[in-house]
PDB file of C-alpha atoms in Angstrom:
ATOM      1  CA  UNK F   1    -116.279 -16.048 121.053  1.00 41.00           C
ATOM      2  CA  UNK F   2    -118.692 -16.231 118.125  1.00 46.00           C
ATOM      3  CA  UNK F   3    -120.023 -19.544 119.456  1.00 46.00           C
ATOM      4  CA  UNK F   4    -121.017 -18.437 122.932  1.00 44.00           C
ATOM      5  CA  UNK F   5    -121.512 -14.671 122.715  1.00 61.00           C
ATOM      6  CA  UNK F   6    -125.055 -14.925 121.232  1.00 64.00           C
ATOM      7  CA  UNK F   7    -126.121 -16.796 124.378  1.00 65.00           C
ATOM      8  CA  UNK F   8    -125.140 -13.904 126.615  1.00 73.00           C
ATOM      9  CA  UNK F   9    -127.238 -10.794 127.321  1.00 75.00           C
ATOM     10  CA  UNK F  10    -126.475  -8.206 124.624  1.00 76.00           C
ATOM     11  CA  UNK F  11    -125.338  -5.634 127.186  1.00 78.00           C
ATOM     12  CA  UNK F  12    -122.382  -7.843 128.119  1.00 79.00           C
ATOM     13  CA  UNK F  13    -120.892  -7.206 124.696  1.00 78.00           C
ATOM     14  CA  UNK F  14    -119.662  -3.884 126.098  1.00 79.00           C
ATOM     15  CA  UNK F  15    -116.373  -4.217 128.043  1.00 81.00           C
ATOM     16  CA  UNK F  16    -117.227  -1.311 130.355  1.00 84.00           C
ATOM     17  CA  UNK F  17    -120.503  -2.947 131.339  1.00 84.00           C
ATOM     18  CA  UNK F  18    -118.825  -6.325 131.906  1.00 84.00           C
ATOM     19  CA  UNK F  19    -116.399  -4.639 134.307  1.00 86.00           C
ATOM     20  CA  UNK F  20    -119.281  -2.943 136.095  1.00 86.00           C
ATOM     21  CA  UNK F  21    -121.279  -6.179 136.411  1.00 86.00           C
ATOM     22  CA  UNK F  22    -118.280  -8.007 137.876  1.00 87.00           C
ATOM     23  CA  UNK F  23    -117.736  -5.367 140.545  1.00 87.00           C
ATOM     24  CA  UNK F  24    -121.437  -4.928 141.260  1.00 88.00           C
ATOM     25  CA  UNK F  25    -121.954  -8.687 141.673  1.00 90.00           C
ATOM     26  CA  UNK F  26    -119.280  -8.894 144.358  1.00 91.00           C
ATOM     27  CA  UNK F  27    -120.701  -5.810 146.107  1.00 91.00           C
ATOM     28  CA  UNK F  28    -124.279  -7.137 146.111  1.00 91.00           C
ATOM     29  CA  UNK F  29    -123.230 -10.479 147.584  1.00 93.00           C
ATOM     30  CA  UNK F  30    -121.217  -8.680 150.263  1.00 92.00           C
ATOM     31  CA  UNK F  31    -124.187  -6.465 151.087  1.00 90.00           C
ATOM     32  CA  UNK F  32    -126.460  -9.439 151.692  1.00 92.00           C
ATOM     33  CA  UNK F  33    -123.792 -11.108 153.814  1.00 93.00           C
ATOM     34  CA  UNK F  34    -123.660  -8.030 156.010  1.00 92.00           C
ATOM     35  CA  UNK F  35    -127.440  -7.674 156.214  1.00 90.00           C
ATOM     36  CA  UNK F  36    -127.818 -11.213 157.525  1.00 91.00           C
ATOM     37  CA  UNK F  37    -124.945 -10.706 159.951  1.00 92.00           C
ATOM     38  CA  UNK F  38    -126.461  -7.520 161.421  1.00 91.00           C
ATOM     39  CA  UNK F  39    -129.808  -9.231 161.968  1.00 90.00           C
ATOM     40  CA  UNK F  40    -128.155 -12.265 163.552  1.00 92.00           C
ATOM     41  CA  UNK F  41    -125.960 -10.110 165.799  1.00 92.00           C
ATOM     42  CA  UNK F  42    -128.910  -8.059 167.060  1.00 90.00           C
ATOM     43  CA  UNK F  43    -130.927 -11.209 167.762  1.00 90.00           C
ATOM     44  CA  UNK F  44    -127.996 -12.898 169.512  1.00 91.00           C
ATOM     45  CA  UNK F  45    -127.454  -9.907 171.792  1.00 89.00           C
ATOM     46  CA  UNK F  46    -131.119  -9.280 172.651  1.00 89.00           C
ATOM     47  CA  UNK F  47    -133.038 -12.492 171.875  1.00 88.00           C
ATOM     48  CA  UNK F  48    -135.824 -10.139 170.777  1.00 85.00           C
ATOM     49  CA  UNK F  49    -137.899 -10.771 167.673  1.00 84.00           C
ATOM     50  CA  UNK F  50    -139.017  -7.129 167.689  1.00 83.00           C
ATOM     51  CA  UNK F  51    -135.459  -5.787 167.506  1.00 84.00           C
ATOM     52  CA  UNK F  52    -134.628  -8.430 164.920  1.00 83.00           C
ATOM     53  CA  UNK F  53    -137.408  -7.083 162.718  1.00 81.00           C
ATOM     54  CA  UNK F  54    -136.346  -3.511 163.446  1.00 79.00           C
ATOM     55  CA  UNK F  55    -132.799  -4.274 162.313  1.00 79.00           C
ATOM     56  CA  UNK F  56    -134.167  -5.585 159.024  1.00 74.00           C
ATOM     57  CA  UNK F  57    -137.084  -3.780 157.418  1.00 69.00           C
ATOM     58  CA  UNK F  58    -137.611  -0.400 159.187  1.00 61.00           C
ATOM     59  CA  UNK F  59    -133.955   0.555 159.611  1.00 58.00           C
ATOM     60  CA  UNK F  60    -132.794  -0.434 156.131  1.00 61.00           C
ATOM     61  CA  UNK F  61    -135.866   0.106 153.968  1.00 63.00           C
ATOM     62  CA  UNK F  62    -138.788   2.037 155.510  1.00 63.00           C
ATOM     63  CA  UNK F  63    -136.933   5.044 156.923  1.00 59.00           C
ATOM     64  CA  UNK F  64    -134.713   5.598 153.841  1.00 58.00           C
ATOM     65  CA  UNK F  65    -137.786   5.317 151.582  1.00 62.00           C
ATOM     66  CA  UNK F  66    -139.183   8.479 153.188  1.00 63.00           C
ATOM     67  CA  UNK F  67    -136.323  10.427 151.571  1.00 62.00           C
ATOM     68  CA  UNK F  68    -137.290   9.388 148.036  1.00 60.00           C
ATOM     69  CA  UNK F  69    -137.621  12.947 146.597  1.00 62.00           C
ATOM     70  CA  UNK F  70    -134.104  13.811 147.716  1.00 62.00           C
ATOM     71  CA  UNK F  71    -132.718  10.529 146.348  1.00 63.00           C
ATOM     72  CA  UNK F  72    -134.090  11.223 142.873  1.00 64.00           C
ATOM     73  CA  UNK F  73    -132.979  14.842 143.124  1.00 64.00           C
ATOM     74  CA  UNK F  74    -129.418  13.690 143.860  1.00 64.00           C
ATOM     75  CA  UNK F  75    -129.475  11.253 140.931  1.00 63.00           C
ATOM     76  CA  UNK F  76    -130.655  14.012 138.592  1.00 65.00           C
ATOM     77  CA  UNK F  77    -128.411  16.885 139.707  1.00 69.00           C
ATOM     78  CA  UNK F  78    -125.147  15.492 141.088  1.00 70.00           C
ATOM     79  CA  UNK F  79    -122.264  13.992 139.030  1.00 74.00           C
ATOM     80  CA  UNK F  80    -123.423  10.396 138.915  1.00 76.00           C
ATOM     81  CA  UNK F  81    -120.129   8.560 138.707  1.00 81.00           C
ATOM     82  CA  UNK F  82    -118.473  10.551 141.480  1.00 84.00           C
ATOM     83  CA  UNK F  83    -121.608  10.344 143.624  1.00 84.00           C
ATOM     84  CA  UNK F  84    -121.755   6.562 143.269  1.00 86.00           C
ATOM     85  CA  UNK F  85    -118.080   6.184 144.174  1.00 88.00           C
ATOM     86  CA  UNK F  86    -118.530   8.407 147.245  1.00 89.00           C
ATOM     87  CA  UNK F  87    -121.564   6.384 148.367  1.00 88.00           C
ATOM     88  CA  UNK F  88    -119.619   3.132 148.035  1.00 90.00           C
ATOM     89  CA  UNK F  89    -116.744   4.617 150.035  1.00 92.00           C
ATOM     90  CA  UNK F  90    -119.220   5.606 152.769  1.00 92.00           C
ATOM     91  CA  UNK F  91    -120.664   2.079 152.774  1.00 92.00           C
ATOM     92  CA  UNK F  92    -117.170   0.603 153.035  1.00 92.00           C
ATOM     93  CA  UNK F  93    -116.398   2.928 155.958  1.00 93.00           C
ATOM     94  CA  UNK F  94    -119.592   1.888 157.770  1.00 93.00           C
ATOM     95  CA  UNK F  95    -118.724  -1.772 157.218  1.00 92.00           C
ATOM     96  CA  UNK F  96    -115.248  -1.159 158.624  1.00 93.00           C
ATOM     97  CA  UNK F  97    -116.835   0.463 161.680  1.00 94.00           C
ATOM     98  CA  UNK F  98    -119.000  -2.630 162.138  1.00 92.00           C
ATOM     99  CA  UNK F  99    -115.881  -4.799 161.914  1.00 93.00           C
ATOM    100  CA  UNK F 100    -114.206  -2.804 164.685  1.00 93.00           C
ATOM    101  CA  UNK F 101    -117.294  -2.875 166.910  1.00 92.00           C
ATOM    102  CA  UNK F 102    -117.938  -6.593 166.465  1.00 91.00           C
ATOM    103  CA  UNK F 103    -114.275  -7.506 166.945  1.00 90.00           C
ATOM    104  CA  UNK F 104    -114.137  -5.404 170.117  1.00 90.00           C
ATOM    105  CA  UNK F 105    -117.215  -7.126 171.519  1.00 87.00           C
ATOM    106  CA  UNK F 106    -119.422  -4.007 171.597  1.00 87.00           C
ATOM    107  CA  UNK F 107    -122.939  -4.953 172.739  1.00 85.00           C
ATOM    108  CA  UNK F 108    -124.683  -1.608 172.251  1.00 88.00           C
ATOM    109  CA  UNK F 109    -127.656  -2.673 170.134  1.00 89.00           C
ATOM    110  CA  UNK F 110    -128.708   0.939 169.542  1.00 89.00           C
ATOM    111  CA  UNK F 111    -125.356   1.603 167.850  1.00 90.00           C
ATOM    112  CA  UNK F 112    -125.827  -1.352 165.508  1.00 90.00           C
ATOM    113  CA  UNK F 113    -129.368  -0.212 164.656  1.00 88.00           C
ATOM    114  CA  UNK F 114    -128.123   3.317 163.969  1.00 88.00           C
ATOM    115  CA  UNK F 115    -125.423   2.017 161.636  1.00 89.00           C
ATOM    116  CA  UNK F 116    -127.994  -0.209 159.903  1.00 88.00           C
ATOM    117  CA  UNK F 117    -130.143   2.883 159.322  1.00 85.00           C
ATOM    118  CA  UNK F 118    -127.170   4.787 157.894  1.00 87.00           C
ATOM    119  CA  UNK F 119    -126.398   1.864 155.590  1.00 88.00           C
ATOM    120  CA  UNK F 120    -130.017   1.817 154.469  1.00 84.00           C
ATOM    121  CA  UNK F 121    -129.906   5.550 153.771  1.00 82.00           C
ATOM    122  CA  UNK F 122    -126.718   5.206 151.732  1.00 85.00           C
ATOM    123  CA  UNK F 123    -128.188   2.296 149.763  1.00 83.00           C
ATOM    124  CA  UNK F 124    -131.350   4.312 149.131  1.00 81.00           C
ATOM    125  CA  UNK F 125    -129.313   7.063 147.489  1.00 81.00           C
ATOM    126  CA  UNK F 126    -127.129   4.533 145.685  1.00 81.00           C
ATOM    127  CA  UNK F 127    -129.952   2.791 143.834  1.00 79.00           C
ATOM    128  CA  UNK F 128    -131.348   5.681 141.715  1.00 78.00           C
ATOM    129  CA  UNK F 129    -127.850   6.998 140.995  1.00 82.00           C
ATOM    130  CA  UNK F 130    -126.711   3.548 139.844  1.00 82.00           C
ATOM    131  CA  UNK F 131    -129.767   2.984 137.661  1.00 79.00           C
ATOM    132  CA  UNK F 132    -129.367   6.322 135.887  1.00 80.00           C
ATOM    133  CA  UNK F 133    -125.653   5.650 135.393  1.00 81.00           C
ATOM    134  CA  UNK F 134    -126.251   2.289 133.695  1.00 81.00           C
ATOM    135  CA  UNK F 135    -127.414   4.001 130.511  1.00 79.00           C
ATOM    136  CA  UNK F 136    -124.081   5.814 130.300  1.00 80.00           C
ATOM    137  CA  UNK F 137    -122.013   2.728 131.066  1.00 81.00           C
ATOM    138  CA  UNK F 138    -123.727   0.541 128.490  1.00 81.00           C
ATOM    139  CA  UNK F 139    -123.105   3.255 125.830  1.00 75.00           C
ATOM    140  CA  UNK F 140    -126.040   2.343 123.549  1.00 77.00           C
ATOM    141  CA  UNK F 141    -129.665   3.175 124.206  1.00 77.00           C
ATOM    142  CA  UNK F 142    -130.806  -0.065 122.546  1.00 78.00           C
ATOM    143  CA  UNK F 143    -128.935  -2.058 125.206  1.00 80.00           C
ATOM    144  CA  UNK F 144    -130.424  -0.273 128.232  1.00 79.00           C
ATOM    145  CA  UNK F 145    -133.218  -2.848 128.642  1.00 82.00           C
ATOM    146  CA  UNK F 146    -130.716  -5.695 128.575  1.00 82.00           C
ATOM    147  CA  UNK F 147    -128.473  -3.858 131.043  1.00 83.00           C
ATOM    148  CA  UNK F 148    -131.324  -3.242 133.493  1.00 83.00           C
ATOM    149  CA  UNK F 149    -132.360  -6.892 133.243  1.00 84.00           C
ATOM    150  CA  UNK F 150    -128.788  -7.947 133.911  1.00 85.00           C
ATOM    151  CA  UNK F 151    -128.644  -5.645 136.937  1.00 83.00           C
ATOM    152  CA  UNK F 152    -131.861  -7.161 138.304  1.00 85.00           C
ATOM    153  CA  UNK F 153    -130.464 -10.657 137.786  1.00 88.00           C
ATOM    154  CA  UNK F 154    -127.297  -9.745 139.691  1.00 88.00           C
ATOM    155  CA  UNK F 155    -129.416  -8.487 142.597  1.00 87.00           C
ATOM    156  CA  UNK F 156    -131.540 -11.650 142.744  1.00 89.00           C
ATOM    157  CA  UNK F 157    -128.529 -13.950 142.496  1.00 91.00           C
ATOM    158  CA  UNK F 158    -126.941 -11.972 145.336  1.00 89.00           C
ATOM    159  CA  UNK F 159    -130.075 -12.527 147.434  1.00 88.00           C
ATOM    160  CA  UNK F 160    -129.528 -16.290 147.134  1.00 91.00           C
ATOM    161  CA  UNK F 161    -125.733 -16.492 147.339  1.00 93.00           C
ATOM    162  CA  UNK F 162    -125.119 -13.822 149.994  1.00 91.00           C
ATOM    163  CA  UNK F 163    -127.252 -15.261 152.838  1.00 92.00           C
ATOM    164  CA  UNK F 164    -125.879 -18.750 152.141  1.00 93.00           C
ATOM    165  CA  UNK F 165    -122.312 -17.509 152.512  1.00 94.00           C
ATOM    166  CA  UNK F 166    -123.317 -15.536 155.598  1.00 93.00           C
ATOM    167  CA  UNK F 167    -124.708 -18.674 157.217  1.00 93.00           C
ATOM    168  CA  UNK F 168    -121.465 -20.563 156.642  1.00 94.00           C
ATOM    169  CA  UNK F 169    -119.338 -17.704 157.956  1.00 94.00           C
ATOM    170  CA  UNK F 170    -121.530 -17.255 161.034  1.00 93.00           C
ATOM    171  CA  UNK F 171    -121.428 -20.978 161.763  1.00 92.00           C
ATOM    172  CA  UNK F 172    -117.642 -21.315 161.594  1.00 92.00           C
ATOM    173  CA  UNK F 173    -116.293 -17.794 162.231  1.00 90.00           C
ATOM    174  CA  UNK F 174    -118.086 -14.701 163.544  1.00 88.00           C
ATOM    175  CA  UNK F 175    -120.164 -11.649 162.611  1.00 90.00           C
ATOM    176  CA  UNK F 176    -116.984  -9.580 162.331  1.00 92.00           C
ATOM    177  CA  UNK F 177    -115.834 -11.739 159.418  1.00 94.00           C
ATOM    178  CA  UNK F 178    -119.142 -11.105 157.606  1.00 93.00           C
ATOM    179  CA  UNK F 179    -118.653  -7.368 158.008  1.00 94.00           C
ATOM    180  CA  UNK F 180    -115.049  -7.707 156.877  1.00 93.00           C
ATOM    181  CA  UNK F 181    -116.084  -9.544 153.712  1.00 93.00           C
ATOM    182  CA  UNK F 182    -118.552  -6.802 152.858  1.00 93.00           C
ATOM    183  CA  UNK F 183    -115.957  -4.081 153.444  1.00 92.00           C
ATOM    184  CA  UNK F 184    -113.631  -5.860 151.018  1.00 91.00           C
ATOM    185  CA  UNK F 185    -116.455  -6.354 148.505  1.00 91.00           C
ATOM    186  CA  UNK F 186    -116.901  -2.598 148.125  1.00 89.00           C
ATOM    187  CA  UNK F 187    -113.353  -2.393 146.823  1.00 88.00           C
ATOM    188  CA  UNK F 188    -114.507  -4.352 143.752  1.00 87.00           C
ATOM    189  CA  UNK F 189    -117.236  -1.918 142.726  1.00 87.00           C
ATOM    190  CA  UNK F 190    -115.080   1.124 143.581  1.00 88.00           C
ATOM    191  CA  UNK F 191    -112.299  -0.243 141.368  1.00 86.00           C
ATOM    192  CA  UNK F 192    -114.782  -1.000 138.567  1.00 83.00           C
ATOM    193  CA  UNK F 193    -116.284   2.487 138.692  1.00 83.00           C
ATOM    194  CA  UNK F 194    -112.888   4.166 138.930  1.00 82.00           C
ATOM    195  CA  UNK F 195    -112.000   2.692 135.541  1.00 71.00           C
ATOM    196  CA  UNK F 196    -114.781   4.646 133.844  1.00 63.00           C
ATOM    197  CA  UNK F 197    -114.555   8.166 132.496  1.00 56.00           C
ATOM    198  CA  UNK F 198    -116.818  10.731 134.176  1.00 51.00           C
ATOM    199  CA  UNK F 199    -120.361  10.328 132.927  1.00 46.00           C
ATOM    200  CA  UNK F 200    -122.002  13.663 132.101  1.00 49.00           C
ATOM    201  CA  UNK F 201    -125.718  14.037 131.673  1.00 48.00           C
ATOM    202  CA  UNK F 202    -126.875  13.163 128.134  1.00 46.00           C
ATOM    203  CA  UNK F 203    -126.461  16.165 125.791  1.00 46.00           C
ATOM    204  CA  UNK F 204    -129.516  17.931 124.499  1.00 42.00           C
ATOM    205  CA  UNK F 205    -131.675  16.908 127.450  1.00 46.00           C
ATOM    206  CA  UNK F 206    -132.334  19.798 129.842  1.00 44.00           C
ATOM    207  CA  UNK F 207    -133.146  19.003 133.433  1.00 42.00           C
ATOM    208  CA  UNK F 208    -136.867  18.643 133.835  1.00 42.00           C
ATOM    209  CA  UNK F 209    -137.111  19.317 137.549  1.00 38.00           C
ATOM    210  CA  UNK F 210    -136.392  23.034 137.521  1.00 38.00           C
ATOM    211  CA  UNK F 211    -133.209  25.099 137.680  1.00 41.00           C
ATOM    212  CA  UNK F 212    -129.974  23.452 138.721  1.00 47.00           C
ATOM    213  CA  UNK F 213    -129.259  26.085 141.384  1.00 49.00           C
ATOM    214  CA  UNK F 214    -131.777  27.748 143.687  1.00 47.00           C
ATOM    215  CA  UNK F 215    -132.408  31.444 143.365  1.00 45.00           C
ATOM    216  CA  UNK F 216    -130.135  33.740 145.306  1.00 45.00           C
ATOM    217  CA  UNK F 217    -133.191  35.084 147.134  1.00 45.00           C
ATOM    218  CA  UNK F 218    -134.306  31.629 148.254  1.00 45.00           C
ATOM    219  CA  UNK F 219    -133.775  30.854 151.890  1.00 46.00           C
ATOM    220  CA  UNK F 220    -132.037  27.741 153.103  1.00 45.00           C
ATOM    221  CA  UNK F 221    -135.322  26.174 154.188  1.00 43.00           C
ATOM    222  CA  UNK F 222    -136.763  26.614 150.686  1.00 46.00           C
ATOM    223  CA  UNK F 223    -133.654  25.068 149.167  1.00 50.00           C
ATOM    224  CA  UNK F 224    -133.976  22.107 151.512  1.00 48.00           C
ATOM    225  CA  UNK F 225    -137.551  21.359 150.473  1.00 52.00           C
ATOM    226  CA  UNK F 226    -137.112  22.230 146.808  1.00 54.00           C
ATOM    227  CA  UNK F 227    -136.459  18.584 145.796  1.00 54.00           C
ATOM    228  CA  UNK F 228    -139.779  17.508 147.323  1.00 55.00           C
ATOM    229  CA  UNK F 229    -141.656  20.463 145.823  1.00 57.00           C
ATOM    230  CA  UNK F 230    -140.330  19.732 142.334  1.00 58.00           C
ATOM    231  CA  UNK F 231    -140.120  15.923 142.319  1.00 58.00           C
ATOM    232  CA  UNK F 232    -143.594  15.111 143.663  1.00 61.00           C
ATOM    233  CA  UNK F 233    -145.581  17.021 140.992  1.00 63.00           C
ATOM    234  CA  UNK F 234    -143.304  15.576 138.318  1.00 58.00           C
ATOM    235  CA  UNK F 235    -143.919  11.997 139.545  1.00 60.00           C
ATOM    236  CA  UNK F 236    -147.661  12.618 139.935  1.00 60.00           C
ATOM    237  CA  UNK F 237    -148.004  13.264 136.198  1.00 63.00           C
ATOM    238  CA  UNK F 238    -146.899   9.685 135.410  1.00 59.00           C
ATOM    239  CA  UNK F 239    -149.942   7.392 135.364  1.00 61.00           C
ATOM    240  CA  UNK F 240    -147.797   4.257 135.517  1.00 59.00           C
ATOM    241  CA  UNK F 241    -146.561   5.413 138.962  1.00 55.00           C
ATOM    242  CA  UNK F 242    -149.686   7.175 140.302  1.00 54.00           C
ATOM    243  CA  UNK F 243    -152.232   4.433 139.618  1.00 53.00           C
ATOM    244  CA  UNK F 244    -150.419   1.471 141.241  1.00 56.00           C
ATOM    245  CA  UNK F 245    -149.452   3.638 144.241  1.00 54.00           C
ATOM    246  CA  UNK F 246    -152.809   5.203 145.090  1.00 53.00           C
ATOM    247  CA  UNK F 247    -155.364   2.781 143.625  1.00 52.00           C
TER     248      UNK F 247
END
């Protein structure tokens, strides 16, 4: 081990992080397999380039991005490990629904687009929760940079491997098999996360976005928009975010 360990990213020296990377790698590849399969299925049913584009960018990226304040609010306030496991279970359930629809020959394109939007929303909440949980999994603050770099590498490798596998499966099998592979891939990350102890927020660091619970006098509408009212001013104070976004 002494001969090859120095060649690995330092974060992989932690067994808990190695387990997480293994499960996350399988899940990322499965996610890209499913994304390609949804786009191909929509195009095959409609032969429409417009709906093909709608199944890709707007449904899975643009619409969920509009909920950014609530995504960060969830990552800051909710139990991160449990939240991430629940999100992966929801994604697995949506993939299973796609398997049933594709196997049954359902041709309702609107249903597939709606499920793609739900998957995009779940992924949008999953990303900030996962990134904040990495610091807990890797155990040492000095290894956080290495862990984030490793996570980015896993994502980019999945972008190359996943579509290639999807093309082979679509050529020789069907879209339902792509959805089935992704449903099974979520079992890997759920199993990896289930092996970790609950990850509390770091001690000695109070929440910076206001009180954990809304005031008893606050109405439900105020509670709904509280994440936006607290997150946006907080983000605006960071020059590294404000300048590239608005200049």
